[in-house]
Structures are given as C-alpha cells and as structure tokens.
Amino acid sequence: MNSSRQQIRQQIRLRRQQLSDSEQRLAAESLLSQLQSFQPFVDAQRVGLYLANDGEIDPDPIIQWLWQQQRQVYLPLLHPFCKGHLLFLQYQHDTLLIRNRFGIPEPSLDVTQISPLNELDIILCPLVAFDADGNRLGMGGGFYDRTLSRWQTNANNKPLPVGLAHDCQHVDSLPHQHWDVPLPTIITPSKQWQWTIKSI
Ligand SMILES: Nc1nc2c(c(=O)[nH]1)N(C=O)[C@@H](CNc1ccc(C(=O)N[C@@H](CCC(=O)O)C(=O)O)cc1)CN2
Ligand SMILES: Nc1ncnc2c1ncn2[C@@H]1O[C@H](COP(=O)(O)OP(=O)(O)OP(=O)(O)O)[C@@H](O)[C@H]1O
C-alpha cells in the first residue's frame, strides 16, 4: 500500500516537474479564471494559499488578484514545536519570507500574523495526485491531512478545503488511508471537480 503511494507520488511529481515555463504560466492563468467562477472563492475574504514548489500549479496570479481585491492571503508555516502541523500567517507585499527545511519560502514566525484555522474562509491546498473520488495524495508529511481533519466538524464548517492541481495530476484511483481527508472540490485549469462529502 505505502510503496504504491510512494510510486504514484514519484511518477506524478515527475510529470508536473516536466511542464515547461510557458505551460506553467498558462495553467496558472487558467486556474485563476476557473476560480473566478467558483462562488465560495469569489465570496472569500480570507484565503489560505501556498507558494509553488516542485512543479505545483503556481497560485501567484491568484495571490495578485486577491491582493488587488483587498482580500487577505495566508501562507502555511511549519509549526515550530508541533511536528507535522501547520500555522497560517498573513502574507502581504512586505512579508519577510524564509526558506523552510524543504526549501519552500514561508513567512517568519510573527504571532500577530497568525490566523486561527476556522477564521479562514477557504484553503486552497497543494496536492501531488487526486482521483475520481476526490482523494488527495500530498507530499507525504501529513501536514494538510492534519490541518483539514476537523473542517467538517467545526461549527462554521470553515475553512472550505479546495485542492489545486494541473490536469495531469489526475489518476484513476488512489490507495487511501483512514486519515486521508477527501476534498469536496478540486480545481484544475480545465475543470472544477465537485463531490458530495458524507457528513460525519
Ligand atoms: N508549496 C507547498 N507548500 C507546502 C506543502 C506543499 O505540499 N506544497 N506542504 C504540504 O504538506 C507542506 C510542506 N510539506 C512538504 C513535505 C515534503 C517535501 C519534500 O520535498 N520532501 C522531500 C524530502 C525532503 C526531506 O525529507 O528532507 C522529497 O519527498 O523529495 C516538501 C514539502 C507545507 N507547505
Ligand atoms: N490527522 C492525522 N493525525 C495524525 N497523523 C496523521 C494525520 N494525517 C496524517 N497523519 C500521518 O502523516 C503521515 C503522512 O500522511 P500522508 O502520506 O497521507 O501525507 P500526504 O497527504 O501525502 O501529505 P500532506 O498532507 O502533507 O500533503 C502518515 O504516516 C500519517 O501517520
């Protein structure tokens, strides 16, 4: 089970790393257009995002649009004490970014900039692969699984998780584990995938 997760991870990571710069730019612009017709995104004031790494679809056009619209953007920071957990800190033009141990830029720890998770309206998540049932395979740290594990039971059902991916990250089916959190929506440059998630 684990080795096949690992194999899929490697295969799909390679696939997205091989996209050219112009394919990446086009994908990123198309993704913003898709989101602009997704109502929960249009209504969101506080949005969790990420900075592109490893060939991930680049949220930069989304971030620029949100800033223009005076919405708030939050980025993940690896929790300094709580292994495997993320904090979300506000990202503004002048936010100081420092590379984490994976080489991904993240805001430096400033407690005044932290948002409680359930005060984010929506969280746009990176992923490595997704399948026809909305199962998500990530980089393997379990960070987003832990972050999203309680969204459905939060009183306000926030934040709404939405996966972002290139079309080539879709696979027929993924082996999943009990801690995997299926996503109700995944958006690619060409399509909005929606699933009804059974309430728990
Ligand atoms: N852009 C982005 N930011 C993110 C994530 C992500 O998937 N994408 N994360 C989502 O969880 C968290 C970071 N998780 C990550 C987990 C593993 C690796 C990684 O490159 N692993 C290497 C091994 C590195 C090592 O162990 O030193 C590898 O698999 O090659 C990167 C990020 C938080 N920030
Ligand atoms: N909700 C959780 N509570 C405790 N441990 C968890 C939870 N979710 C995942 N884990 C642990 O994290 C490890 C990695 O999980 P998994 O391979 O599913 O990560 P991933 O979804 O690929 O990564 P990520 O969410 O960071 O993008 C697993 O070994 C699992 O034990």
PDB file of C-alpha atoms and ligand atoms in Angstrom:
ATOM      1  CA  MET A   1       0.000   0.000   0.000  1.00  0.00           C
ATOM      2  CA  ASN A   2       2.642   2.504   1.088  1.00  0.00           C
ATOM      3  CA  SER A   3       5.037   1.623  -1.695  1.00  0.00           C
ATOM      4  CA  SER A   4       2.338   2.190  -4.283  1.00  0.00           C
ATOM      5  CA  ARG A   5       1.556   5.593  -2.708  1.00  0.00           C
ATOM      6  CA  GLN A   6       5.254   6.314  -2.937  1.00  0.00           C
ATOM      7  CA  GLN A   7       5.403   5.193  -6.566  1.00  0.00           C
ATOM      8  CA  ILE A   8       2.419   7.310  -7.586  1.00  0.00           C
ATOM      9  CA  ARG A   9       3.932  10.260  -5.746  1.00  0.00           C
ATOM     10  CA  GLN A  10       7.210   9.933  -7.647  1.00  0.00           C
ATOM     11  CA  GLN A  11       5.542   9.421 -11.002  1.00  0.00           C
ATOM     12  CA  ILE A  12       3.160  12.372 -10.734  1.00  0.00           C
ATOM     13  CA  ARG A  13       5.795  14.673  -9.230  1.00  0.00           C
ATOM     14  CA  LEU A  14       7.978  13.952 -12.266  1.00  0.00           C
ATOM     15  CA  ARG A  15       5.049  14.642 -14.576  1.00  0.00           C
ATOM     16  CA  ARG A  16       4.405  18.103 -13.151  1.00  0.00           C
ATOM     17  CA  GLN A  17       8.122  18.942 -12.911  1.00  0.00           C
ATOM     18  CA  GLN A  18       8.381  18.365 -16.659  1.00  0.00           C
ATOM     19  CA  LEU A  19       5.854  21.070 -17.582  1.00  0.00           C
ATOM     20  CA  SER A  20       7.552  23.931 -19.400  1.00  0.00           C
ATOM     21  CA  ASP A  21       7.579  27.508 -18.084  1.00  0.00           C
ATOM     22  CA  SER A  22       5.019  28.552 -20.692  1.00  0.00           C
ATOM     23  CA  GLU A  23       2.740  25.593 -19.825  1.00  0.00           C
ATOM     24  CA  GLN A  24       3.064  26.553 -16.161  1.00  0.00           C
ATOM     25  CA  ARG A  25       2.183  30.199 -16.860  1.00  0.00           C
ATOM     26  CA  LEU A  26      -0.819  29.312 -18.982  1.00  0.00           C
ATOM     27  CA  ALA A  27      -2.032  26.795 -16.372  1.00  0.00           C
ATOM     28  CA  ALA A  28      -1.716  29.366 -13.585  1.00  0.00           C
ATOM     29  CA  GLU A  29      -3.760  31.971 -15.528  1.00  0.00           C
ATOM     30  CA  SER A  30      -6.442  29.418 -16.474  1.00  0.00           C
ATOM     31  CA  LEU A  31      -6.672  28.322 -12.859  1.00  0.00           C
ATOM     32  CA  LEU A  32      -7.433  31.890 -11.761  1.00  0.00           C
ATOM     33  CA  SER A  33     -10.208  32.075 -14.390  1.00  0.00           C
ATOM     34  CA  GLN A  34     -11.701  28.822 -13.077  1.00  0.00           C
ATOM     35  CA  LEU A  35     -11.644  30.113  -9.518  1.00  0.00           C
ATOM     36  CA  GLN A  36     -13.320  33.350 -10.560  1.00  0.00           C
ATOM     37  CA  SER A  37     -16.379  31.285 -11.465  1.00  0.00           C
ATOM     38  CA  PHE A  38     -16.335  29.310  -8.206  1.00  0.00           C
ATOM     39  CA  GLN A  39     -18.672  31.179  -5.833  1.00  0.00           C
ATOM     40  CA  PRO A  40     -17.084  30.240  -2.461  1.00  0.00           C
ATOM     41  CA  PHE A  41     -13.795  31.662  -3.753  1.00  0.00           C
ATOM     42  CA  VAL A  42     -15.441  34.821  -5.099  1.00  0.00           C
ATOM     43  CA  ASP A  43     -17.066  35.353  -1.678  1.00  0.00           C
ATOM     44  CA  ALA A  44     -13.967  34.560   0.390  1.00  0.00           C
ATOM     45  CA  GLN A  45     -12.270  37.337   2.359  1.00  0.00           C
ATOM     46  CA  ARG A  46      -9.546  35.258   3.994  1.00  0.00           C
ATOM     47  CA  VAL A  47      -7.834  32.696   1.825  1.00  0.00           C
ATOM     48  CA  GLY A  48      -5.187  30.097   2.746  1.00  0.00           C
ATOM     49  CA  LEU A  49      -2.714  29.512  -0.088  1.00  0.00           C
ATOM     50  CA  TYR A  50       0.799  28.224  -0.733  1.00  0.00           C
ATOM     51  CA  LEU A  51       3.867  29.241  -2.726  1.00  0.00           C
ATOM     52  CA  ALA A  52       4.582  26.940  -5.681  1.00  0.00           C
ATOM     53  CA  ASN A  53       7.265  24.285  -5.279  1.00  0.00           C
ATOM     54  CA  ASP A  54       8.254  21.144  -7.205  1.00  0.00           C
ATOM     55  CA  GLY A  55       6.219  21.925 -10.352  1.00  0.00           C
ATOM     56  CA  GLU A  56       2.985  22.617  -8.433  1.00  0.00           C
ATOM     57  CA  ILE A  57       0.455  24.802 -10.164  1.00  0.00           C
ATOM     58  CA  ASP A  58       1.505  28.362  -9.315  1.00  0.00           C
ATOM     59  CA  PRO A  59      -1.005  30.350  -7.244  1.00  0.00           C
ATOM     60  CA  ASP A  60       0.800  33.637  -7.933  1.00  0.00           C
ATOM     61  CA  PRO A  61      -1.918  35.084 -10.254  1.00  0.00           C
ATOM     62  CA  ILE A  62      -4.480  34.159  -7.563  1.00  0.00           C
ATOM     63  CA  ILE A  63      -2.457  35.921  -4.870  1.00  0.00           C
ATOM     64  CA  GLN A  64      -2.058  39.065  -7.027  1.00  0.00           C
ATOM     65  CA  TRP A  65      -5.820  39.124  -7.731  1.00  0.00           C
ATOM     66  CA  LEU A  66      -6.705  38.664  -4.051  1.00  0.00           C
ATOM     67  CA  TRP A  67      -4.348  41.496  -3.058  1.00  0.00           C
ATOM     68  CA  GLN A  68      -5.886  43.770  -5.721  1.00  0.00           C
ATOM     69  CA  GLN A  69      -9.308  42.950  -4.300  1.00  0.00           C
ATOM     70  CA  GLN A  70      -8.135  43.802  -0.759  1.00  0.00           C
ATOM     71  CA  ARG A  71      -8.686  40.211   0.384  1.00  0.00           C
ATOM     72  CA  GLN A  72      -6.375  38.589   2.931  1.00  0.00           C
ATOM     73  CA  VAL A  73      -3.932  35.873   1.902  1.00  0.00           C
ATOM     74  CA  TYR A  74      -2.423  33.385   4.394  1.00  0.00           C
ATOM     75  CA  LEU A  75       0.518  31.026   3.903  1.00  0.00           C
ATOM     76  CA  PRO A  76       1.495  27.880   5.802  1.00  0.00           C
ATOM     77  CA  LEU A  77       4.417  27.861   8.218  1.00  0.00           C
ATOM     78  CA  LEU A  78       5.765  24.556   9.563  1.00  0.00           C
ATOM     79  CA  HIS A  79       4.800  24.616  13.238  1.00  0.00           C
ATOM     80  CA  PRO A  80       7.950  25.293  15.304  1.00  0.00           C
ATOM     81  CA  PHE A  81       7.035  22.834  18.111  1.00  0.00           C
ATOM     82  CA  CYS A  82       4.134  20.727  16.939  1.00  0.00           C
ATOM     83  CA  LYS A  83       5.635  18.264  14.466  1.00  0.00           C
ATOM     84  CA  GLY A  84       3.587  17.655  11.334  1.00  0.00           C
ATOM     85  CA  HIS A  85       1.312  20.676  11.905  1.00  0.00           C
ATOM     86  CA  LEU A  86       0.995  23.969  10.041  1.00  0.00           C
ATOM     87  CA  LEU A  87       0.277  27.522  11.170  1.00  0.00           C
ATOM     88  CA  PHE A  88      -1.271  30.032   8.756  1.00  0.00           C
ATOM     89  CA  LEU A  89       0.189  33.546   8.725  1.00  0.00           C
ATOM     90  CA  GLN A  90      -0.944  36.570   6.778  1.00  0.00           C
ATOM     91  CA  TYR A  91       1.012  37.235   3.590  1.00  0.00           C
ATOM     92  CA  GLN A  92       1.347  40.869   2.493  1.00  0.00           C
ATOM     93  CA  HIS A  93       3.628  42.626  -0.029  1.00  0.00           C
ATOM     94  CA  ASP A  94       6.220  43.326   2.638  1.00  0.00           C
ATOM     95  CA  THR A  95       6.105  39.972   4.485  1.00  0.00           C
ATOM     96  CA  LEU A  96       9.578  38.598   5.154  1.00  0.00           C
ATOM     97  CA  LEU A  97       9.882  35.066   3.746  1.00  0.00           C
ATOM     98  CA  ILE A  98      12.421  32.489   4.896  1.00  0.00           C
ATOM     99  CA  ARG A  99      13.011  29.068   3.302  1.00  0.00           C
ATOM    100  CA  ASN A 100      11.888  26.158   5.470  1.00  0.00           C
ATOM    101  CA  ARG A 101      13.675  22.804   5.678  1.00  0.00           C
ATOM    102  CA  PHE A 102      12.057  21.709   2.412  1.00  0.00           C
ATOM    103  CA  GLY A 103      13.349  24.842   0.649  1.00  0.00           C
ATOM    104  CA  ILE A 104       9.861  26.382   0.420  1.00  0.00           C
ATOM    105  CA  PRO A 105       9.651  30.100   1.333  1.00  0.00           C
ATOM    106  CA  GLU A 106       7.371  30.731   4.334  1.00  0.00           C
ATOM    107  CA  PRO A 107       6.579  33.787   6.499  1.00  0.00           C
ATOM    108  CA  SER A 108       8.857  34.195   9.509  1.00  0.00           C
ATOM    109  CA  LEU A 109       7.102  33.450  12.791  1.00  0.00           C
ATOM    110  CA  ASP A 110       5.211  36.565  13.991  1.00  0.00           C
ATOM    111  CA  VAL A 111       2.393  35.687  16.368  1.00  0.00           C
ATOM    112  CA  THR A 112       0.450  38.847  15.452  1.00  0.00           C
ATOM    113  CA  GLN A 113       0.044  37.498  11.902  1.00  0.00           C
ATOM    114  CA  ILE A 114      -1.341  34.043  12.784  1.00  0.00           C
ATOM    115  CA  SER A 115      -4.945  33.237  11.852  1.00  0.00           C
ATOM    116  CA  PRO A 116      -6.894  30.534  13.669  1.00  0.00           C
ATOM    117  CA  LEU A 117      -7.754  27.923  11.057  1.00  0.00           C
ATOM    118  CA  ASN A 118     -11.513  28.296  11.406  1.00  0.00           C
ATOM    119  CA  GLU A 119     -11.272  32.007  10.624  1.00  0.00           C
ATOM    120  CA  LEU A 120     -10.045  31.263   7.107  1.00  0.00           C
ATOM    121  CA  ASP A 121     -12.964  31.109   4.657  1.00  0.00           C
ATOM    122  CA  ILE A 122     -11.276  28.808   2.199  1.00  0.00           C
ATOM    123  CA  ILE A 123      -7.995  26.954   2.000  1.00  0.00           C
ATOM    124  CA  LEU A 124      -6.530  26.294  -1.439  1.00  0.00           C
ATOM    125  CA  CYS A 125      -4.346  23.222  -0.969  1.00  0.00           C
ATOM    126  CA  PRO A 126      -1.429  21.864  -2.925  1.00  0.00           C
ATOM    127  CA  LEU A 127      -1.521  18.165  -3.796  1.00  0.00           C
ATOM    128  CA  VAL A 128       0.527  15.659  -5.749  1.00  0.00           C
ATOM    129  CA  ALA A 129      -2.274  13.483  -7.157  1.00  0.00           C
ATOM    130  CA  PHE A 130      -6.064  13.236  -6.936  1.00  0.00           C
ATOM    131  CA  ASP A 131      -8.506  10.585  -8.058  1.00  0.00           C
ATOM    132  CA  ALA A 132     -12.055  10.335  -9.338  1.00  0.00           C
ATOM    133  CA  ASP A 133     -13.435  10.264  -5.751  1.00  0.00           C
ATOM    134  CA  GLY A 134     -11.672  13.414  -4.523  1.00  0.00           C
ATOM    135  CA  ASN A 135      -8.984  11.536  -2.626  1.00  0.00           C
ATOM    136  CA  ARG A 136      -5.821  13.553  -2.284  1.00  0.00           C
ATOM    137  CA  LEU A 137      -2.196  12.425  -2.132  1.00  0.00           C
ATOM    138  CA  GLY A 138       0.240  15.051  -0.862  1.00  0.00           C
ATOM    139  CA  MET A 139       3.992  15.300  -0.407  1.00  0.00           C
ATOM    140  CA  GLY A 140       3.903  12.747   2.394  1.00  0.00           C
ATOM    141  CA  GLY A 141       4.196  14.814   5.563  1.00  0.00           C
ATOM    142  CA  GLY A 142       0.527  14.559   6.525  1.00  0.00           C
ATOM    143  CA  PHE A 143       0.514  18.354   7.059  1.00  0.00           C
ATOM    144  CA  TYR A 144      -2.685  19.084   5.156  1.00  0.00           C
ATOM    145  CA  ASP A 145      -4.384  15.899   6.407  1.00  0.00           C
ATOM    146  CA  ARG A 146      -3.887  17.186   9.959  1.00  0.00           C
ATOM    147  CA  THR A 147      -4.872  20.731   9.008  1.00  0.00           C
ATOM    148  CA  LEU A 148      -8.110  19.599   7.363  1.00  0.00           C
ATOM    149  CA  SER A 149      -9.043  16.804   9.755  1.00  0.00           C
ATOM    150  CA  ARG A 150     -11.593  18.918  11.624  1.00  0.00           C
ATOM    151  CA  TRP A 151     -13.053  21.223   8.986  1.00  0.00           C
ATOM    152  CA  GLN A 152     -16.390  19.405   8.714  1.00  0.00           C
ATOM    153  CA  THR A 153     -16.947  19.317  12.457  1.00  0.00           C
ATOM    154  CA  ASN A 154     -16.032  22.971  13.035  1.00  0.00           C
ATOM    155  CA  ALA A 155     -19.150  24.902  13.973  1.00  0.00           C
ATOM    156  CA  ASN A 156     -18.915  27.150  10.912  1.00  0.00           C
ATOM    157  CA  ASN A 157     -17.634  24.414   8.517  1.00  0.00           C
ATOM    158  CA  LYS A 158     -14.529  26.509   7.900  1.00  0.00           C
ATOM    159  CA  PRO A 159     -12.214  26.601   6.165  1.00  0.00           C
ATOM    160  CA  LEU A 160     -13.632  25.074   2.989  1.00  0.00           C
ATOM    161  CA  PRO A 161     -10.795  22.989   1.509  1.00  0.00           C
ATOM    162  CA  VAL A 162     -10.243  23.211  -2.242  1.00  0.00           C
ATOM    163  CA  GLY A 163      -7.434  21.322  -3.990  1.00  0.00           C
ATOM    164  CA  LEU A 164      -5.484  22.987  -6.800  1.00  0.00           C
ATOM    165  CA  ALA A 165      -3.741  20.876  -9.426  1.00  0.00           C
ATOM    166  CA  HIS A 166      -2.614  20.555 -13.008  1.00  0.00           C
ATOM    167  CA  ASP A 167      -4.888  18.343 -15.135  1.00  0.00           C
ATOM    168  CA  CYS A 168      -2.022  15.828 -15.453  1.00  0.00           C
ATOM    169  CA  GLN A 169      -2.176  15.151 -11.690  1.00  0.00           C
ATOM    170  CA  HIS A 170      -5.451  13.254 -12.045  1.00  0.00           C
ATOM    171  CA  VAL A 171      -5.198   9.456 -11.626  1.00  0.00           C
ATOM    172  CA  ASP A 172      -7.997   6.859 -11.791  1.00  0.00           C
ATOM    173  CA  SER A 173      -7.785   5.753  -8.210  1.00  0.00           C
ATOM    174  CA  LEU A 174      -5.537   6.306  -5.207  1.00  0.00           C
ATOM    175  CA  PRO A 175      -4.966   3.892  -2.335  1.00  0.00           C
ATOM    176  CA  HIS A 176      -6.224   5.813   0.689  1.00  0.00           C
ATOM    177  CA  GLN A 177      -5.778   5.606   4.437  1.00  0.00           C
ATOM    178  CA  HIS A 178      -8.262   6.397   7.172  1.00  0.00           C
ATOM    179  CA  TRP A 179      -6.622   9.765   7.932  1.00  0.00           C
ATOM    180  CA  ASP A 180      -6.839  10.997   4.317  1.00  0.00           C
ATOM    181  CA  VAL A 181      -9.350  13.809   4.031  1.00  0.00           C
ATOM    182  CA  PRO A 182     -11.243  13.663   0.717  1.00  0.00           C
ATOM    183  CA  LEU A 183     -11.739  17.080  -0.808  1.00  0.00           C
ATOM    184  CA  PRO A 184     -15.194  18.375  -1.786  1.00  0.00           C
ATOM    185  CA  THR A 185     -13.698  20.384  -4.655  1.00  0.00           C
ATOM    186  CA  ILE A 186     -10.582  20.200  -6.784  1.00  0.00           C
ATOM    187  CA  ILE A 187      -9.916  22.858  -9.408  1.00  0.00           C
ATOM    188  CA  THR A 188      -7.609  22.405 -12.390  1.00  0.00           C
ATOM    189  CA  PRO A 189      -7.020  24.773 -15.333  1.00  0.00           C
ATOM    190  CA  SER A 190      -9.708  22.990 -17.369  1.00  0.00           C
ATOM    191  CA  LYS A 191     -12.242  21.726 -14.824  1.00  0.00           C
ATOM    192  CA  GLN A 192     -13.961  22.107 -11.452  1.00  0.00           C
ATOM    193  CA  TRP A 193     -14.331  18.700  -9.840  1.00  0.00           C
ATOM    194  CA  GLN A 194     -17.039  18.537  -7.161  1.00  0.00           C
ATOM    195  CA  TRP A 195     -18.028  15.727  -4.796  1.00  0.00           C
ATOM    196  CA  THR A 196     -20.661  15.453  -2.121  1.00  0.00           C
ATOM    197  CA  ILE A 197     -18.860  14.619   1.087  1.00  0.00           C
ATOM    198  CA  LYS A 198     -20.814  12.453   3.514  1.00  0.00           C
ATOM    199  CA  SER A 199     -21.243  14.375   6.759  1.00  0.00           C
ATOM    200  CA  ILE A 200     -19.503  12.871   9.782  1.00  0.00           C
TER     201      ILE A 200
HETATM  202  N1  LIG B   1       4.065  24.611  -1.850  1.00  0.00           N
HETATM  203  C1  LIG B   1       3.852  23.775  -0.847  1.00  0.00           C
HETATM  204  N2  LIG B   1       3.985  24.190   0.409  1.00  0.00           N
HETATM  205  C2  LIG B   1       3.771  23.315   1.422  1.00  0.00           C
HETATM  206  C3  LIG B   1       3.399  21.978   1.174  1.00  0.00           C
HETATM  207  C4  LIG B   1       3.263  21.554  -0.166  1.00  0.00           C
HETATM  208  O1  LIG B   1       2.930  20.402  -0.488  1.00  0.00           O
HETATM  209  N3  LIG B   1       3.491  22.486  -1.142  1.00  0.00           N
HETATM  210  N4  LIG B   1       3.192  21.133   2.230  1.00  0.00           N
HETATM  211  C5  LIG B   1       2.342  20.024   2.195  1.00  0.00           C
HETATM  212  O2  LIG B   1       2.354  19.188   3.020  1.00  0.00           O
HETATM  213  C6  LIG B   1       3.877  21.440   3.487  1.00  0.00           C
HETATM  214  C7  LIG B   1       5.323  21.037   3.342  1.00  0.00           C
HETATM  215  N5  LIG B   1       5.424  19.639   3.078  1.00  0.00           N
HETATM  216  C8  LIG B   1       6.427  19.058   2.327  1.00  0.00           C
HETATM  217  C9  LIG B   1       6.723  17.736   2.535  1.00  0.00           C
HETATM  218  C10 LIG B   1       7.774  17.151   1.854  1.00  0.00           C
HETATM  219  C11 LIG B   1       8.523  17.887   0.930  1.00  0.00           C
HETATM  220  C12 LIG B   1       9.690  17.307   0.218  1.00  0.00           C
HETATM  221  O3  LIG B   1      10.239  17.909  -0.688  1.00  0.00           O
HETATM  222  N6  LIG B   1      10.139  16.154   0.592  1.00  0.00           N
HETATM  223  C13 LIG B   1      11.348  15.598   0.001  1.00  0.00           C
HETATM  224  C14 LIG B   1      12.186  15.005   1.092  1.00  0.00           C
HETATM  225  C15 LIG B   1      12.801  16.138   1.856  1.00  0.00           C
HETATM  226  C16 LIG B   1      13.401  15.768   3.164  1.00  0.00           C
HETATM  227  O4  LIG B   1      12.946  14.825   3.825  1.00  0.00           O
HETATM  228  O5  LIG B   1      14.312  16.499   3.556  1.00  0.00           O
HETATM  229  C17 LIG B   1      11.046  14.623  -1.059  1.00  0.00           C
HETATM  230  O6  LIG B   1       9.998  13.951  -0.954  1.00  0.00           O
HETATM  231  O7  LIG B   1      11.793  14.572  -2.027  1.00  0.00           O
HETATM  232  C18 LIG B   1       8.190  19.194   0.687  1.00  0.00           C
HETATM  233  C19 LIG B   1       7.139  19.775   1.383  1.00  0.00           C
HETATM  234  C20 LIG B   1       3.719  22.893   3.798  1.00  0.00           C
HETATM  235  N7  LIG B   1       4.000  23.742   2.673  1.00  0.00           N
HETATM  236  N1  LIG B   2      -4.963  13.530  11.068  1.00  0.00           N
HETATM  237  C1  LIG B   2      -3.800  12.928  11.340  1.00  0.00           C
HETATM  238  N2  LIG B   2      -3.429  12.691  12.614  1.00  0.00           N
HETATM  239  C2  LIG B   2      -2.261  12.090  12.880  1.00  0.00           C
HETATM  240  N3  LIG B   2      -1.387  11.666  11.938  1.00  0.00           N
HETATM  241  C3  LIG B   2      -1.690  11.867  10.668  1.00  0.00           C
HETATM  242  C4  LIG B   2      -2.902  12.517  10.297  1.00  0.00           C
HETATM  243  N4  LIG B   2      -2.928  12.595   8.967  1.00  0.00           N
HETATM  244  C5  LIG B   2      -1.780  12.029   8.519  1.00  0.00           C
HETATM  245  N5  LIG B   2      -1.034  11.589   9.523  1.00  0.00           N
HETATM  246  C6  LIG B   2       0.296  10.938   9.417  1.00  0.00           C
HETATM  247  O1  LIG B   2       1.064  11.621   8.427  1.00  0.00           O
HETATM  248  C7  LIG B   2       1.803  10.695   7.628  1.00  0.00           C
HETATM  249  C8  LIG B   2       1.804  11.116   6.174  1.00  0.00           C
HETATM  250  O2  LIG B   2       0.497  11.042   5.625  1.00  0.00           O
HETATM  251  P1  LIG B   2       0.234  11.033   4.052  1.00  0.00           P
HETATM  252  O3  LIG B   2       1.221  10.166   3.364  1.00  0.00           O
HETATM  253  O4  LIG B   2      -1.215  10.777   3.821  1.00  0.00           O
HETATM  254  O5  LIG B   2       0.582  12.566   3.717  1.00  0.00           O
HETATM  255  P2  LIG B   2       0.138  13.448   2.481  1.00  0.00           P
HETATM  256  O6  LIG B   2      -1.325  13.652   2.411  1.00  0.00           O
HETATM  257  O7  LIG B   2       0.749  12.845   1.260  1.00  0.00           O
HETATM  258  O8  LIG B   2       0.913  14.810   2.815  1.00  0.00           O
HETATM  259  P3  LIG B   2       0.427  16.323   3.035  1.00  0.00           P
HETATM  260  O9  LIG B   2      -0.929  16.323   3.692  1.00  0.00           O
HETATM  261  O10 LIG B   2       1.490  16.917   3.901  1.00  0.00           O
HETATM  262  O11 LIG B   2       0.417  16.980   1.704  1.00  0.00           O
HETATM  263  C9  LIG B   2       1.145   9.347   7.819  1.00  0.00           C
HETATM  264  O12 LIG B   2       2.142   8.420   8.141  1.00  0.00           O
HETATM  265  C10 LIG B   2       0.172   9.505   8.964  1.00  0.00           C
HETATM  266  O13 LIG B   2       0.552   8.667  10.024  1.00  0.00           O
END
